[in-house]
CSV table of C-alpha atoms in Angstrom, one decimal:
chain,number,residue,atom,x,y,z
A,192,UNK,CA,36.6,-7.6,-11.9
A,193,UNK,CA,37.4,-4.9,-14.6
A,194,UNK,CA,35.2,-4.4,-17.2
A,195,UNK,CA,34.2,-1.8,-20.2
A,196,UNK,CA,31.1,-0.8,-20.3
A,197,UNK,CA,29.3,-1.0,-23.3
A,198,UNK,CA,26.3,1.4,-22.8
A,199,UNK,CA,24.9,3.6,-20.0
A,200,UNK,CA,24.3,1.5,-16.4
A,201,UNK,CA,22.6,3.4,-14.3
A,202,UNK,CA,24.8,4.1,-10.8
A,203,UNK,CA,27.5,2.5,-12.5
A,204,UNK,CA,29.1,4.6,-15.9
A,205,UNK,CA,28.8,5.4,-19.4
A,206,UNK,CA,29.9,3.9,-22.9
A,207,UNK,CA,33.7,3.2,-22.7
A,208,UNK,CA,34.0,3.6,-18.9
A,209,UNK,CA,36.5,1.0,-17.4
A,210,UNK,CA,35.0,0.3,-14.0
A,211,UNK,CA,36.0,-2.4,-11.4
A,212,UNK,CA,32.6,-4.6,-9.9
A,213,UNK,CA,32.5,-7.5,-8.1
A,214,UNK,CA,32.5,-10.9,-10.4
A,215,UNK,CA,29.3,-12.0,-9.3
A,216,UNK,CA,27.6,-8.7,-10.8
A,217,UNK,CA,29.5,-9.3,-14.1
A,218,UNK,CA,29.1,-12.7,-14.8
A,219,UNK,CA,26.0,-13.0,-14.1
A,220,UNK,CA,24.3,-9.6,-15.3
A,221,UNK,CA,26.6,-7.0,-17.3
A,222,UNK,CA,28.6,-9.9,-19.4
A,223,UNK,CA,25.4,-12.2,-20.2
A,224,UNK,CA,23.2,-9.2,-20.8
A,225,UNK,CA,26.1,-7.1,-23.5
A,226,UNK,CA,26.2,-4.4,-21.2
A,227,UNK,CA,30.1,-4.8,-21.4
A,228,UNK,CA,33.0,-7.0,-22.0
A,229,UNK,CA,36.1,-8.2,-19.6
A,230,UNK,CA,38.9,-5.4,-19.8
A,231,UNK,CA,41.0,-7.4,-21.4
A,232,UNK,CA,44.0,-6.3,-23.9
A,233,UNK,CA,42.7,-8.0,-26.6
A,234,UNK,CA,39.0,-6.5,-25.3
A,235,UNK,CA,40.4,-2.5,-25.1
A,236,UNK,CA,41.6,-2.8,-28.3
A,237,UNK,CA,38.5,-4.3,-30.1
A,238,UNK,CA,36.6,-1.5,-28.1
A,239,UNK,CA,39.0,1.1,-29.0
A,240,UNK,CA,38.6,0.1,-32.6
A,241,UNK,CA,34.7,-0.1,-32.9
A,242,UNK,CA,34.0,2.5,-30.4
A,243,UNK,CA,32.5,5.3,-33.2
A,244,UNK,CA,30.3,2.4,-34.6
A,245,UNK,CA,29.2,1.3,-31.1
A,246,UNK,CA,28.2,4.8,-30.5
A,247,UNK,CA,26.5,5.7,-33.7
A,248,UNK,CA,24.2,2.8,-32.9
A,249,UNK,CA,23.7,3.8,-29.5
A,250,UNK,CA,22.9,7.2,-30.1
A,251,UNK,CA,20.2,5.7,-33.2
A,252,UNK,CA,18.7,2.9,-30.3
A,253,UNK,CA,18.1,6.2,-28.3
A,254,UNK,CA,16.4,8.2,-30.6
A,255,UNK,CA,14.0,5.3,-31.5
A,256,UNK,CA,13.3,5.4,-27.4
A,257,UNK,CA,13.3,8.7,-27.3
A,258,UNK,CA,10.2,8.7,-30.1
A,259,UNK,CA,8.9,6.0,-27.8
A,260,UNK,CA,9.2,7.5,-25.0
A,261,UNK,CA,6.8,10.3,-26.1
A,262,UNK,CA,4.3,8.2,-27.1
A,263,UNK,CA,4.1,6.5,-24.2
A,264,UNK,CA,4.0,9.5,-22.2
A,265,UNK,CA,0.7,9.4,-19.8
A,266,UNK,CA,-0.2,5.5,-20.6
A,267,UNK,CA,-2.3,4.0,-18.1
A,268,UNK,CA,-2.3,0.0,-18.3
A,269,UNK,CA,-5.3,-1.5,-16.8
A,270,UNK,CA,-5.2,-4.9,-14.7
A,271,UNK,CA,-8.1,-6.5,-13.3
A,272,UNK,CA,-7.8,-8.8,-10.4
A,273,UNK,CA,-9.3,-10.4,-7.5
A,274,UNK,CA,-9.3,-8.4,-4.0
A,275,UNK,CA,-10.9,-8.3,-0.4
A,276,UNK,CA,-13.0,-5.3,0.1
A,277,UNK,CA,-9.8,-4.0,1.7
A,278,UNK,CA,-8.3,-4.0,-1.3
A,279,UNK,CA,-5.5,-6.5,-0.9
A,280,UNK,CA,-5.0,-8.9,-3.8
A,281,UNK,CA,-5.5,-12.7,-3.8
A,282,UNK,CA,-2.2,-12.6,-5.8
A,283,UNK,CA,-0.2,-9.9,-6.7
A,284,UNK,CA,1.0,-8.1,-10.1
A,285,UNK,CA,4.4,-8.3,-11.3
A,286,UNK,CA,6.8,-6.7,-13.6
A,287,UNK,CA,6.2,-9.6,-15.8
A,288,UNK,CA,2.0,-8.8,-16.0
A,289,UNK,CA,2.7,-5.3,-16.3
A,290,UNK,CA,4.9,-6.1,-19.6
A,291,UNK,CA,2.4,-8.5,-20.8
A,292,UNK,CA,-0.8,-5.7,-20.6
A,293,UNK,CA,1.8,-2.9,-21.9
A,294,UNK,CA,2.5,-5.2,-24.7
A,295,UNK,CA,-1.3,-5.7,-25.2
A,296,UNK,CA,-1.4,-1.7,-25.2
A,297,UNK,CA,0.3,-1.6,-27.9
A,298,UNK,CA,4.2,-1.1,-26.8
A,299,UNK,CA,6.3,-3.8,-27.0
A,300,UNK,CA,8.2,-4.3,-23.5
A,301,UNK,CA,9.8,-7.7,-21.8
A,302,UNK,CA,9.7,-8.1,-17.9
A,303,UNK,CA,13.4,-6.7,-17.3
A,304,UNK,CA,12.4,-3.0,-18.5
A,305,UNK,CA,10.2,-2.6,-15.6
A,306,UNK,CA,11.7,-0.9,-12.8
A,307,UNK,CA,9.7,-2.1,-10.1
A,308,UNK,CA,11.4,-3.2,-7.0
A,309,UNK,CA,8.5,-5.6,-5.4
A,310,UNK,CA,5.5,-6.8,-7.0
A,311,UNK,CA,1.9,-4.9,-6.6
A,312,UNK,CA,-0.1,-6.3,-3.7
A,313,UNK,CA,-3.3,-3.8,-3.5
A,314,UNK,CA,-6.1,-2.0,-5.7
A,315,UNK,CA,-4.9,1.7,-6.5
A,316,UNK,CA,-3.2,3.8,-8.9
A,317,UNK,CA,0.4,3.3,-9.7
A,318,UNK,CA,3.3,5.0,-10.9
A,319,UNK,CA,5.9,2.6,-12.6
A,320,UNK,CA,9.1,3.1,-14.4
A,321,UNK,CA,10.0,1.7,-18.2
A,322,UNK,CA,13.6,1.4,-18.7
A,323,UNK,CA,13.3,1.4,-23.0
A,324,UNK,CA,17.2,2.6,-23.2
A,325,UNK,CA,19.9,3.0,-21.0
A,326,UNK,CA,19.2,7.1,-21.3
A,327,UNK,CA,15.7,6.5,-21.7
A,328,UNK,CA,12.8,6.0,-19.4
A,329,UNK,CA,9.0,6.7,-19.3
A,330,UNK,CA,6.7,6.3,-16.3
A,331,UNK,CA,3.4,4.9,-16.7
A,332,UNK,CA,0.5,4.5,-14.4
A,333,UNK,CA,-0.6,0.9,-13.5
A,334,UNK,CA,-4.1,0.7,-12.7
A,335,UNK,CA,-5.5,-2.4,-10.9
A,336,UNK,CA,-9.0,-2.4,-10.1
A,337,UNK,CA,-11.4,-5.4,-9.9
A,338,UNK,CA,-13.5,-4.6,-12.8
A,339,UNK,CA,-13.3,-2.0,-15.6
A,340,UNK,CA,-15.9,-0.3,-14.4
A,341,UNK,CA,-14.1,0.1,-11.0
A,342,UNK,CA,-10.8,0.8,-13.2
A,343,UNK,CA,-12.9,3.7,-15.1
A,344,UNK,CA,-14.1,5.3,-11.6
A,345,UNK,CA,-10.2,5.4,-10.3
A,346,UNK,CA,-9.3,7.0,-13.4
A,347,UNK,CA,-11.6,9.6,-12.8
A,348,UNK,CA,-11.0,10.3,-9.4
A,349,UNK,CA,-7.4,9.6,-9.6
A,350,UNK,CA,-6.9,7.6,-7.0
A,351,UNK,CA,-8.0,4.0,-5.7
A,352,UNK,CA,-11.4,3.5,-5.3
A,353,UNK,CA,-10.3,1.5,-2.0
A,354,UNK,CA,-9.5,4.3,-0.1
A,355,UNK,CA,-13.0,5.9,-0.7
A,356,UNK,CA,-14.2,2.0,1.3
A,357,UNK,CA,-11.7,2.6,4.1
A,358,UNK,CA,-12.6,6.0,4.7
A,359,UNK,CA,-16.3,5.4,4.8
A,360,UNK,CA,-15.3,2.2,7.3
A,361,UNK,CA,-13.6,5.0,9.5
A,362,UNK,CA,-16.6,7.0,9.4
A,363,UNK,CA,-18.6,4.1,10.3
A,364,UNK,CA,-16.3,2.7,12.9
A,365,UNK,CA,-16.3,6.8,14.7
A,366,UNK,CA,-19.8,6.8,14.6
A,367,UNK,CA,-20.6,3.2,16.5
A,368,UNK,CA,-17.5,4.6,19.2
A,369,UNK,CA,-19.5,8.0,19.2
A,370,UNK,CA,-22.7,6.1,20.1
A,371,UNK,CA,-21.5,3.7,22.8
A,372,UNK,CA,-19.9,6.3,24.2
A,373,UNK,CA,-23.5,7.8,24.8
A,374,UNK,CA,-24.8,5.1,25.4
A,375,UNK,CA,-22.1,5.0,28.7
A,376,UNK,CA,-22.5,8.2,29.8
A,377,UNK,CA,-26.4,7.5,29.6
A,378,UNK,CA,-26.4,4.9,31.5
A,379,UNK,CA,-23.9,6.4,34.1
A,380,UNK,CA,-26.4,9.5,34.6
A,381,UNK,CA,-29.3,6.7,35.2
A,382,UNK,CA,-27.3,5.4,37.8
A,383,UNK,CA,-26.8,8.1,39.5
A,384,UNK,CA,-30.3,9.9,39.9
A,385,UNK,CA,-31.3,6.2,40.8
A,386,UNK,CA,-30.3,6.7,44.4
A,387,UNK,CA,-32.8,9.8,45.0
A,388,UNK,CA,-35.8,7.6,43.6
A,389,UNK,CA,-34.9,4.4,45.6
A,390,UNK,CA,-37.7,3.7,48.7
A,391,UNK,CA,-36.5,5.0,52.2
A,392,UNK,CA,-35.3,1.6,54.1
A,393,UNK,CA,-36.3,3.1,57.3
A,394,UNK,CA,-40.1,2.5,57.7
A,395,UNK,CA,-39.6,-0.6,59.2
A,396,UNK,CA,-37.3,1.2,61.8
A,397,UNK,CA,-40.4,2.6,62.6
A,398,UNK,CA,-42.6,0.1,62.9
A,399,UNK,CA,-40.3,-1.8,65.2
A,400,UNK,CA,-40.0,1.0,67.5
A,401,UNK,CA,-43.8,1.5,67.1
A,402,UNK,CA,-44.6,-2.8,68.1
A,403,UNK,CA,-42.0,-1.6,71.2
A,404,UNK,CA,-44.1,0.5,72.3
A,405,UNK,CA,-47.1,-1.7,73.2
A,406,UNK,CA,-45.0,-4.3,74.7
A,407,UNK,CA,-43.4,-1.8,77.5
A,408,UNK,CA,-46.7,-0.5,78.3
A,409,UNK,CA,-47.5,-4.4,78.6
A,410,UNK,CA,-44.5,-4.8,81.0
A,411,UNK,CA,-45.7,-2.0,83.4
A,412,UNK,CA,-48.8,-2.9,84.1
A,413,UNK,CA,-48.1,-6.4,85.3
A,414,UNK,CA,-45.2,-4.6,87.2
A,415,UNK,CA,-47.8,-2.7,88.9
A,416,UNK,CA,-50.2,-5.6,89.6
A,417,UNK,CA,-47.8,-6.9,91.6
């Protein structure tokens, strides 16, 4: 399908560009959302005819997200949830949440300005895109912790809090390997001085051939009474 664009979409065109997409894209996203109109002859003309006005108020909508923009610049958006001690939500966060606490923050956002392709599973620090114009982004950190106090401590470290759990697990988990391997290599040296303190089996070799010894003495003597 042919279309005019009406504003800026991203991988797509500017203002006024006639560009063909498929008619699934346009009727259900670019025509119900005013990011352009069917390039009709009737539509070119219209365009063509309100195209400096259309343009003026573009460049005005920019400017007010460019001002935006600026004071959004380094916003970090707290979210407390429920997690495992591995740091894996029971849940997740969405671009829907993260509009709500921006909102709450003070910037007034809906779901479909954040860029964010899949929704937030763990703990940590994150990096999200806001989408307040078609020429205008911001990127603001989304920081999901399990208590404010947790939230606070990955602010200051800059980083999730999680990781400083794993990586004490991994120290942990070296450690126990370290000592049963020691424990192995203990037990395989015990084994094997074992055998020089073990009792010598042949005494008893001995003593048979001693009890022998008697009883062929024994033997002779009747032989020589006869």
């Amino acid at each position: 399908m042919e279309i005019i664009l009406l504003e800026r979409v991203e991988n797509l065109g500017q203002m006024g560009d006639l560009v063909t997409v498929k008619p699934g894209y346009a009727r259900n996203f670019l025509l119900p959302k005013g990011k352009a109109i069917r390039a009709t002859a009737a539509n070119r003309e219209k365009f063509d005819a309100e195209r400096a006005q259309l343009e003026a108020d573009n460049l005005a909508k920019k400017g007010e997200a460019e001002k935006v923009a600026a004071k959004m610049e380094g916003l970090s958006v707290t979210l407390i949830r429920a997690a495992s001690e591995m740091g894996q939500l029971y849940g997740s966060a969405s671009s829907r949440d993260i509009a709500i606490a921006t909102t709450e923050a003070g910037y007034t956002i809906t779901k479909t300005q954040v860029d964010l392709n899949n929704a937030i599973k763990t703990l940590g620090l994150f990096p999200v895109r806001v989408v307040l114009h078609p020429e205008v982004a911001v990127e603001i950190t989304i920081n999901i912790a399990r208590s404010a106090d947790e939230a606070a401590e990955q602010t200051r470290l800059g980083r999730a809090i999680i990781s400083d759990i794993a990586e004490r697990e991994r120290e942990e988990a070296a450690a126990a390997a370290a000592e049963a391997a020691t424990r192995v290599a203990a037990q395989d040296d015990e084994d094997m001085t074992g055998g020089d303190d073990a009792p010598v089996e042949e005494a008893p070799a001995e003593e048979a051939v001693a009890e022998e010894a008697p009883a062929e003495e024994a033997a002779a003597e009747e032989q020589a009474e006869d």
